[in-house]
CSV table of C-alpha atoms and ligand atoms in Angstrom, one decimal:
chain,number,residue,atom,x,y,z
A,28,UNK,CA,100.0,102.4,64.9
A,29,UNK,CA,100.0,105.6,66.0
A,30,UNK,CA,101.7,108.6,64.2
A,31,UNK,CA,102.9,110.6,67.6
A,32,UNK,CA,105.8,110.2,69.1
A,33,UNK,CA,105.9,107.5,72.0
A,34,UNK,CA,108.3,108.5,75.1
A,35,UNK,CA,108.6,105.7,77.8
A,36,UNK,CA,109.6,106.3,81.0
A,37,UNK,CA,109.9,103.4,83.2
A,38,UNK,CA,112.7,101.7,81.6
A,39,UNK,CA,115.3,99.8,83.4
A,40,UNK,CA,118.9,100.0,82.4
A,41,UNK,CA,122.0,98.2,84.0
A,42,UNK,CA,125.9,97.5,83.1
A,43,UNK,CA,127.6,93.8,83.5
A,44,UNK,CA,130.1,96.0,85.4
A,45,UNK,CA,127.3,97.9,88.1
A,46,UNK,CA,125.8,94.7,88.7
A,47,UNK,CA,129.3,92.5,89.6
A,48,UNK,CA,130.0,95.4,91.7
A,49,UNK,CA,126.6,95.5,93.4
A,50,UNK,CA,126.8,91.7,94.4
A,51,UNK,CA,130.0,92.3,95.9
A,52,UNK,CA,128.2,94.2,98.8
A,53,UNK,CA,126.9,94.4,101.7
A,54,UNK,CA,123.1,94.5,102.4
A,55,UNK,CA,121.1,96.4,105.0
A,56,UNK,CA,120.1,93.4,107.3
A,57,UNK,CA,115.9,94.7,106.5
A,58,UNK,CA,116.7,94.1,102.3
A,59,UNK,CA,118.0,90.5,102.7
A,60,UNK,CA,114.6,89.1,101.7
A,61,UNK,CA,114.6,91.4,98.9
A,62,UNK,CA,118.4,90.6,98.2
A,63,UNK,CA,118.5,87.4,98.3
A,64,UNK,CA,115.7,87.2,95.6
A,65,UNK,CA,116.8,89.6,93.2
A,66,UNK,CA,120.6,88.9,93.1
A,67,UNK,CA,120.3,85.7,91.6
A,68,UNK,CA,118.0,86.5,88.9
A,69,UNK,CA,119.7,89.1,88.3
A,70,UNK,CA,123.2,88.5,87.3
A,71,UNK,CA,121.5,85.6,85.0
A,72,UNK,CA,122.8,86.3,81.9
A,73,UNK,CA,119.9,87.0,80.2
A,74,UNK,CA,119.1,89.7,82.6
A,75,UNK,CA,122.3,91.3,82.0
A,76,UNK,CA,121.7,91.3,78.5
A,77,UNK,CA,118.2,92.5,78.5
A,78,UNK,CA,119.2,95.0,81.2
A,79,UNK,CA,123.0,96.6,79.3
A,80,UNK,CA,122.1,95.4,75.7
A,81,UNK,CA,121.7,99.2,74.2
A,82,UNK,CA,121.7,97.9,70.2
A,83,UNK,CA,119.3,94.7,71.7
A,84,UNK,CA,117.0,97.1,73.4
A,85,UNK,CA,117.0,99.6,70.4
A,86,UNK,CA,115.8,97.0,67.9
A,87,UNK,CA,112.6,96.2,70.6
A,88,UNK,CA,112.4,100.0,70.6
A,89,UNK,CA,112.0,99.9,66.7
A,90,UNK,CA,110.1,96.5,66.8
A,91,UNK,CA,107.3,98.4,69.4
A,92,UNK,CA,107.4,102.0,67.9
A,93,UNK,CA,108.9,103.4,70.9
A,94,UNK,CA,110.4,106.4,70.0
A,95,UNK,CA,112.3,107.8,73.6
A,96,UNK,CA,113.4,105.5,76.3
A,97,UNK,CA,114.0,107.3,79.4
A,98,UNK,CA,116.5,104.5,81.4
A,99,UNK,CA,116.7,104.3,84.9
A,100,UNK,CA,118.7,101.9,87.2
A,101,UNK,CA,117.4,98.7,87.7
A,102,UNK,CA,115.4,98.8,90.8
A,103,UNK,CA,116.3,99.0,93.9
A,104,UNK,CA,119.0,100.8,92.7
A,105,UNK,CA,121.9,101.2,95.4
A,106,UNK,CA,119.3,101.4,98.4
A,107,UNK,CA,119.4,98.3,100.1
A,108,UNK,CA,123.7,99.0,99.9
A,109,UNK,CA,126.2,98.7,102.6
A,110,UNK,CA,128.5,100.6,104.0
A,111,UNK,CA,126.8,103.8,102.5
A,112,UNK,CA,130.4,104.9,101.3
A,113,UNK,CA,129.9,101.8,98.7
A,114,UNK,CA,126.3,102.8,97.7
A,115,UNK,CA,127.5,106.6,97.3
A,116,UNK,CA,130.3,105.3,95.3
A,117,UNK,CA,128.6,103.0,93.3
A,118,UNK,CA,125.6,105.8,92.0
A,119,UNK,CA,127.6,107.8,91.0
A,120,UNK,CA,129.3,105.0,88.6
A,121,UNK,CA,125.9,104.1,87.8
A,122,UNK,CA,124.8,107.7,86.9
A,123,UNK,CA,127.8,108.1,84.9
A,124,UNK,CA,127.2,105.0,83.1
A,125,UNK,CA,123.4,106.5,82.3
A,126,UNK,CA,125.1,109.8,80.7
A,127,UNK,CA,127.1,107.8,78.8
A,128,UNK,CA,124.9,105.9,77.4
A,129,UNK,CA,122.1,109.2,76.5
A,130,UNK,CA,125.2,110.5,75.3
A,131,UNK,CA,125.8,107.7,72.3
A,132,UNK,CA,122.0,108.0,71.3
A,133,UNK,CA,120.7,111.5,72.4
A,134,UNK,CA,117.9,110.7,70.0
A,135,UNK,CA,116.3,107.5,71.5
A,136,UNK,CA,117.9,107.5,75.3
A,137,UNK,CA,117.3,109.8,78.1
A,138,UNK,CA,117.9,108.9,81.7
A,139,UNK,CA,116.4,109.2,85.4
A,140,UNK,CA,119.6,109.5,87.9
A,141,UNK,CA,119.7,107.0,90.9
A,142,UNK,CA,120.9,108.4,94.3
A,143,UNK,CA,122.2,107.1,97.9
A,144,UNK,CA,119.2,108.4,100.0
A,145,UNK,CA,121.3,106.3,102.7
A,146,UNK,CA,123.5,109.7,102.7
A,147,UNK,CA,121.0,112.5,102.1
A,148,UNK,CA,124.0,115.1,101.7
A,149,UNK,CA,125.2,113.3,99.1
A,150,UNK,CA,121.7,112.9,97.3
A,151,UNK,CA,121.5,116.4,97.0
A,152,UNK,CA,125.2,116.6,95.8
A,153,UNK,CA,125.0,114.3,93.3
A,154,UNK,CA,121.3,115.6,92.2
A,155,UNK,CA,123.5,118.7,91.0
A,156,UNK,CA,125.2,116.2,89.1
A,157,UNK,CA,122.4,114.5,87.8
A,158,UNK,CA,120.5,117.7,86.6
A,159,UNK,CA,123.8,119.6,85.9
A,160,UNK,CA,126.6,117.9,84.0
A,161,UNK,CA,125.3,114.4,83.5
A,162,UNK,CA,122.4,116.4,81.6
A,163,UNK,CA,119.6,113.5,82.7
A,164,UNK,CA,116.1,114.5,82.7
A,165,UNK,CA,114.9,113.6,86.3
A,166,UNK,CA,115.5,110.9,89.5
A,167,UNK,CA,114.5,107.7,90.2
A,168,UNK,CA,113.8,106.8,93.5
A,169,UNK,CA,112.9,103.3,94.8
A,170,UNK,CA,110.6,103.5,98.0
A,171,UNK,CA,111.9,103.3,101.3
A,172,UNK,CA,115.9,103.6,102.4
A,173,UNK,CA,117.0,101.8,105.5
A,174,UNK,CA,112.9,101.5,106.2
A,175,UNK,CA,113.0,105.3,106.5
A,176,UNK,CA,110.4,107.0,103.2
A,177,UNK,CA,111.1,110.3,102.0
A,178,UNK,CA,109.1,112.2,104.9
A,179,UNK,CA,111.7,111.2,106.9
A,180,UNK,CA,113.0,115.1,108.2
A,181,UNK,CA,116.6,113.4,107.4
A,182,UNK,CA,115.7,114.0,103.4
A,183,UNK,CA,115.1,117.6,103.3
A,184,UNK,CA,118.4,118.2,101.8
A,185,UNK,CA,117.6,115.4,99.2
A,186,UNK,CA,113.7,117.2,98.3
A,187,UNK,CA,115.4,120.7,98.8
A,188,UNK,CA,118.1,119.6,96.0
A,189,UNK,CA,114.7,118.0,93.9
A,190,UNK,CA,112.8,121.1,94.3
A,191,UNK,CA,115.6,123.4,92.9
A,192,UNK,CA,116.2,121.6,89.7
A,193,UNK,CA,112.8,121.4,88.9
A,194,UNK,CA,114.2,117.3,89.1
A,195,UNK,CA,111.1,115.1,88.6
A,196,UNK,CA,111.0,112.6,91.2
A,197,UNK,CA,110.0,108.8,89.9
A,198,UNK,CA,108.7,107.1,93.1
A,199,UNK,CA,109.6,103.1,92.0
A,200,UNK,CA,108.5,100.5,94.2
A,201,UNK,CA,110.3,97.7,96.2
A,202,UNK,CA,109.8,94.8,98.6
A,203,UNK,CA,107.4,96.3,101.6
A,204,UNK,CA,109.9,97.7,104.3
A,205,UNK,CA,111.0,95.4,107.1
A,206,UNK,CA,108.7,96.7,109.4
A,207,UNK,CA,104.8,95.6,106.7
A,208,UNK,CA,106.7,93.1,105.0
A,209,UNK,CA,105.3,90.0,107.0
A,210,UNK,CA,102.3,89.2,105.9
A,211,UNK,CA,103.2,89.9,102.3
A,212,UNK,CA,106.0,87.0,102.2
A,213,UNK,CA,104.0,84.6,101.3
A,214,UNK,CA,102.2,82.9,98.5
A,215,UNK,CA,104.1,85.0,96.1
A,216,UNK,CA,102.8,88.7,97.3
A,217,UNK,CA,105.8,89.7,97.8
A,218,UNK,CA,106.8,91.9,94.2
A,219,UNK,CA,105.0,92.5,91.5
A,220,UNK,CA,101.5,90.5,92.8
A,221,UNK,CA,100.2,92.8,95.3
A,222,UNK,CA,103.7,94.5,97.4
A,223,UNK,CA,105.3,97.1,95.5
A,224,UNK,CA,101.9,98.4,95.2
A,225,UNK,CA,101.1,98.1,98.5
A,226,UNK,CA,104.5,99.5,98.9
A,227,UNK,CA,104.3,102.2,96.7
A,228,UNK,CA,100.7,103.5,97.2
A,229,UNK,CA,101.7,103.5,101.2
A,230,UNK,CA,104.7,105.3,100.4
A,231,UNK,CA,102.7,108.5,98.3
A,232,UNK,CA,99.7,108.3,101.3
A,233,UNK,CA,103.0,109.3,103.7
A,234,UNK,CA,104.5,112.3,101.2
A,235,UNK,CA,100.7,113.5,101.3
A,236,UNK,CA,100.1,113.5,104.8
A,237,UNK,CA,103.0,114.5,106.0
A,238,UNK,CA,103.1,118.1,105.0
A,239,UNK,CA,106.2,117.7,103.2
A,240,UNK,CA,104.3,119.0,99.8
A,241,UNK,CA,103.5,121.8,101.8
A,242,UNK,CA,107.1,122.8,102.5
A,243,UNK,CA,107.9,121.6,99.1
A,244,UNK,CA,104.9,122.8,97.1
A,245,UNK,CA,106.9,122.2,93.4
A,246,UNK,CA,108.2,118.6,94.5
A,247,UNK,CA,106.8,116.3,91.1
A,248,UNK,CA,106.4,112.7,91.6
A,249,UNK,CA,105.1,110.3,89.0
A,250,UNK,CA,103.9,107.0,90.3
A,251,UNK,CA,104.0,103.8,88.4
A,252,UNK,CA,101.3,101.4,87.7
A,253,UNK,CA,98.4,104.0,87.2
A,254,UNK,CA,99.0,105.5,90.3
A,255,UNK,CA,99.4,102.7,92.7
A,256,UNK,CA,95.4,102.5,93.6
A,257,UNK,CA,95.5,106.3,95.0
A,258,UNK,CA,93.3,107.3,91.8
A,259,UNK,CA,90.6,104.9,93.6
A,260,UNK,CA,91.1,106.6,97.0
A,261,UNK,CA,91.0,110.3,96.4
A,262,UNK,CA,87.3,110.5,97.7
A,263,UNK,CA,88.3,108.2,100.4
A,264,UNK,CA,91.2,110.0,100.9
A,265,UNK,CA,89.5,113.4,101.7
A,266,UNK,CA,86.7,112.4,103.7
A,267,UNK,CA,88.1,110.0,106.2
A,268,UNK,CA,91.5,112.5,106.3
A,269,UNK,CA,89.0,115.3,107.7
A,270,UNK,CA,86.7,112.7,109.6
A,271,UNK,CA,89.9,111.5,111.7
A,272,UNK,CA,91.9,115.0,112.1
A,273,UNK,CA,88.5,116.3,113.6
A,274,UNK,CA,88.2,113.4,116.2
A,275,UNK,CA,91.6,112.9,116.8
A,276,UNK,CA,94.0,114.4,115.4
A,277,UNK,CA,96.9,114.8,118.2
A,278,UNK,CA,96.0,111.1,118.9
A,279,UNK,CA,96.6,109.9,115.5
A,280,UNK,CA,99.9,111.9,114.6
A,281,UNK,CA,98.2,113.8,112.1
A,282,UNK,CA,99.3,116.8,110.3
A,283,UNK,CA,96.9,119.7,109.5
A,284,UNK,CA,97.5,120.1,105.7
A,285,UNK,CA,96.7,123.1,103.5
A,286,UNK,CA,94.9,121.2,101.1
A,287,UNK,CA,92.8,117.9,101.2
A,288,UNK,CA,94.9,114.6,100.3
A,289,UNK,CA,93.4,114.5,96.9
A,290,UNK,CA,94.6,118.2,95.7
A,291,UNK,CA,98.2,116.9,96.7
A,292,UNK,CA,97.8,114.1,94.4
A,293,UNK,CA,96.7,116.5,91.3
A,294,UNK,CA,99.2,119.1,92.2
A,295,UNK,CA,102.2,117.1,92.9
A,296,UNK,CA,101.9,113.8,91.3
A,297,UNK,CA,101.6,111.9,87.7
A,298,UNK,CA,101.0,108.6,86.7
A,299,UNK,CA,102.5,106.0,84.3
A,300,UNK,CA,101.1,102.9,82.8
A,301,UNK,CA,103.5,100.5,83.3
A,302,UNK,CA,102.4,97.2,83.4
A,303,UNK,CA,98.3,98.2,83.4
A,304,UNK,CA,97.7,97.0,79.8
A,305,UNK,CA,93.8,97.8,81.4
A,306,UNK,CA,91.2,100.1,79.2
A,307,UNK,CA,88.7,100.8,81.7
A,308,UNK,CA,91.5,101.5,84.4
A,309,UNK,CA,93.0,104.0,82.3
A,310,UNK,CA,89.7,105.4,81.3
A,311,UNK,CA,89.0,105.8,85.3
A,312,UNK,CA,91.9,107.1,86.2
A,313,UNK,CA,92.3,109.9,83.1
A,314,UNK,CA,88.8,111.0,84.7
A,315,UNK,CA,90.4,111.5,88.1
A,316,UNK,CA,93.8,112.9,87.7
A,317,UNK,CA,93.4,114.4,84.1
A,318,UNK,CA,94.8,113.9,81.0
A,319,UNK,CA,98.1,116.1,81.9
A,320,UNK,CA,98.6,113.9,84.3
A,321,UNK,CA,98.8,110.6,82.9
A,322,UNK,CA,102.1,109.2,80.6
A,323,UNK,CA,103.0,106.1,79.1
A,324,UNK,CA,105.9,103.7,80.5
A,325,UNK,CA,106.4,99.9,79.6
A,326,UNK,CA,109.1,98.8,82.3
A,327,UNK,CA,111.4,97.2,80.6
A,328,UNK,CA,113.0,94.3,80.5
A,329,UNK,CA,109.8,93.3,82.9
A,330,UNK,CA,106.6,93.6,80.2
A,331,UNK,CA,106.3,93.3,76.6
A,332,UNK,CA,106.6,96.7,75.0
A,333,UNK,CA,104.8,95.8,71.8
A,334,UNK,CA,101.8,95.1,74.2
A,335,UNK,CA,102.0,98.2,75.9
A,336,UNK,CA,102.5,100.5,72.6
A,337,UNK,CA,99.8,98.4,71.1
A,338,UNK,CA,97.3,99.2,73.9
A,339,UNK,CA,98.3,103.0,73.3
A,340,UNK,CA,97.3,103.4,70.5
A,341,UNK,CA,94.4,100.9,70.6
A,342,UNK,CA,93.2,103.0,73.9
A,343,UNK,CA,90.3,105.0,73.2
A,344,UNK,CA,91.3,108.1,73.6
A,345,UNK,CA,91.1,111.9,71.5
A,346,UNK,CA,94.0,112.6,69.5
A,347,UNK,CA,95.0,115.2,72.5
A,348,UNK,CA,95.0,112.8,75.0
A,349,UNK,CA,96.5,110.2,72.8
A,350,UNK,CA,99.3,113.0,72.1
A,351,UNK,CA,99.5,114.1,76.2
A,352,UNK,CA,100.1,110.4,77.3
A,353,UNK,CA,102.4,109.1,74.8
A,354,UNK,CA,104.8,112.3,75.2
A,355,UNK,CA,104.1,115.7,75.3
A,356,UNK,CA,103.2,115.0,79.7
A,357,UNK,CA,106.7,113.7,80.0
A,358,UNK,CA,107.9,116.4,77.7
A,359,UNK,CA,106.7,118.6,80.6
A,360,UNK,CA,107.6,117.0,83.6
A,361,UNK,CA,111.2,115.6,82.8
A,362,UNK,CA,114.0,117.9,81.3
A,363,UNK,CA,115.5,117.6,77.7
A,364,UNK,CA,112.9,115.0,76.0
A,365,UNK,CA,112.0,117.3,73.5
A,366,UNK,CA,112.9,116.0,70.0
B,9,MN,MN1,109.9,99.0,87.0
């Protein structure tokens, strides 16, 4: 086992009370898929135990070596809730839930706030909250709102409100939106198999080339899953970018970006390794987006955190990049982790 300090960061956090209150509403008629699948499971009582358990989920902490759990609301949050007065409403429960909860074990909890991107005003309001007197250390975000991603012009006062408290964005995935989500709704592709990265991955492509990082050059995203395949892309990325802005650029809806696509993704974004228990893919993608980009995450209750500690520290890595990834990168890039 490893002597440094292990932060996680994708771990998933959820009250009896937030989740009876979540079934009780309303669902944007493009989530029922996504719905319909995660409600059951999810009130199971084991879920609810895994999920609000704090004393259960500090002796796996202890069990694994895990020294910091950064919680976030179990995915997809309040996004997929109706009428957006409910989903606002309920957040801000949630969030205060979260604070509570830090606030009983400032030593082994911090927390990423959830928002209502359904109201952007009210994202931005209650990202004040988040970063001001809840005290959490970033946001978590989970894809697409309504179909709409966060390019959408109707979230500048969301980034804006980011971008001011230096509020680390996690981009989580979800089912693909309503409009991709056809082909993926069978033979189980829907989650975990192949969607949320598709999801996810399409997601970052449209923060990229959107220009959005260009009005928002200090926007931070982390992505899960070792970067949901853009790692593999950057080349790609760049060369067919400039190949189809300079044959058809007005055509194709393109944006013309100060950077290339793959300076975006070193600038503005980190990766975790939740649930890519996978040597050589962390070796690949530590050589493409550095080792001060790169930090450790299980994503609890969903994978086994003494695998995931145990292939930290088995990685083979130098005792600085060992000591980057496991916390001093999400000492960095979230607020008040520092021991
Ligand atoms: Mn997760």
């Amino acid at each position: 086992m490893s002597n440094d300090r292990i932060i996680a960061v994708e771990e998933h956090f959820a009250t009896r009370r937030y989740l009876e209150a979540a079934a009780e509403l309303d669902v944007w008629s493009g989530d029922e898929l996504e719905m319909a699948q995660m409600r059951g499971p999810f009130l199971a009582p084991w879920m609810i135990e895994r999920l609000g358990n704090l004393e259960a989920r500090l002796a796996v902490m202890d069990e694994s070596g895990t020294d910091l759990a950064v919680l976030s609301l179990n995915p997809p949050g309040v996004q997929p809730y109706e009428p957006v007065a409910a989903a606002t409403a309920l957040v801000e429960s949630a969030n205060e839930e979260m604070a509570e909860a830090v606030r009983r074990h400032p030593d082994r909890f911090a927390g990423l706030g959830a928002v209502a991107p359904q109201d952007p005003d009210h994202a931005a309001r209650e990202i004040d909250r988040i970063m001001g007197p809840l005290g959490l250390a970033g946001l978590m975000i989970c894809s697409h709102t309504r179909g709409l991603y966060l390019d959408d012009p109707c979230y500048e006062p969301l980034l804006a409100a980011a971008e001011e408290h230096g509020a680390t964005i996690y981009l989580h995935p979800r089912y693909p939106s309503a409009q991709m989500i056809a082909p993926y709704r069978d033979y189980g592709m829907v989650a975990a198999v192949w969607g949320y990265q598709a999801d996810a991955g399409t997601h970052a492509v449209r923060l990229i080339l959107s220009g959005v990082l260009d009005r928002h050059p200090r926007l931070r995203f982390v992505l899960g899953h070792l970067g949901e395949g853009l790692p593999l892309w950057m080349q790609r990325l760049d060369n067919r970018y400039a190949f189809a802005y300079e044959a058809a650029a007005a055509d194709l809806g393109m944006v013309k970006l100060e950077l290339t696509p793959s300076e975006y993704l070193l600038r503005n974004f980190a990766v975790t390794t939740s649930g890519m228990d996978d040597p050589e893919a962390l070796a690949f993608v530590l050589g493409r987006v550095g080792e001060d980009n790169v930090l450790f995450a299980v994503d609890y209750p969903y994978e086994d955190s003494n695998a995931a500690t145990r292939f930290l520290c088995d990685a083979e890595l130098t005792d600085a990049q060992r000591a980057k990834i496991s916390h001093a990168n999400a000492e960095r890039l979230f607020r008040g982790l520092l021991s």
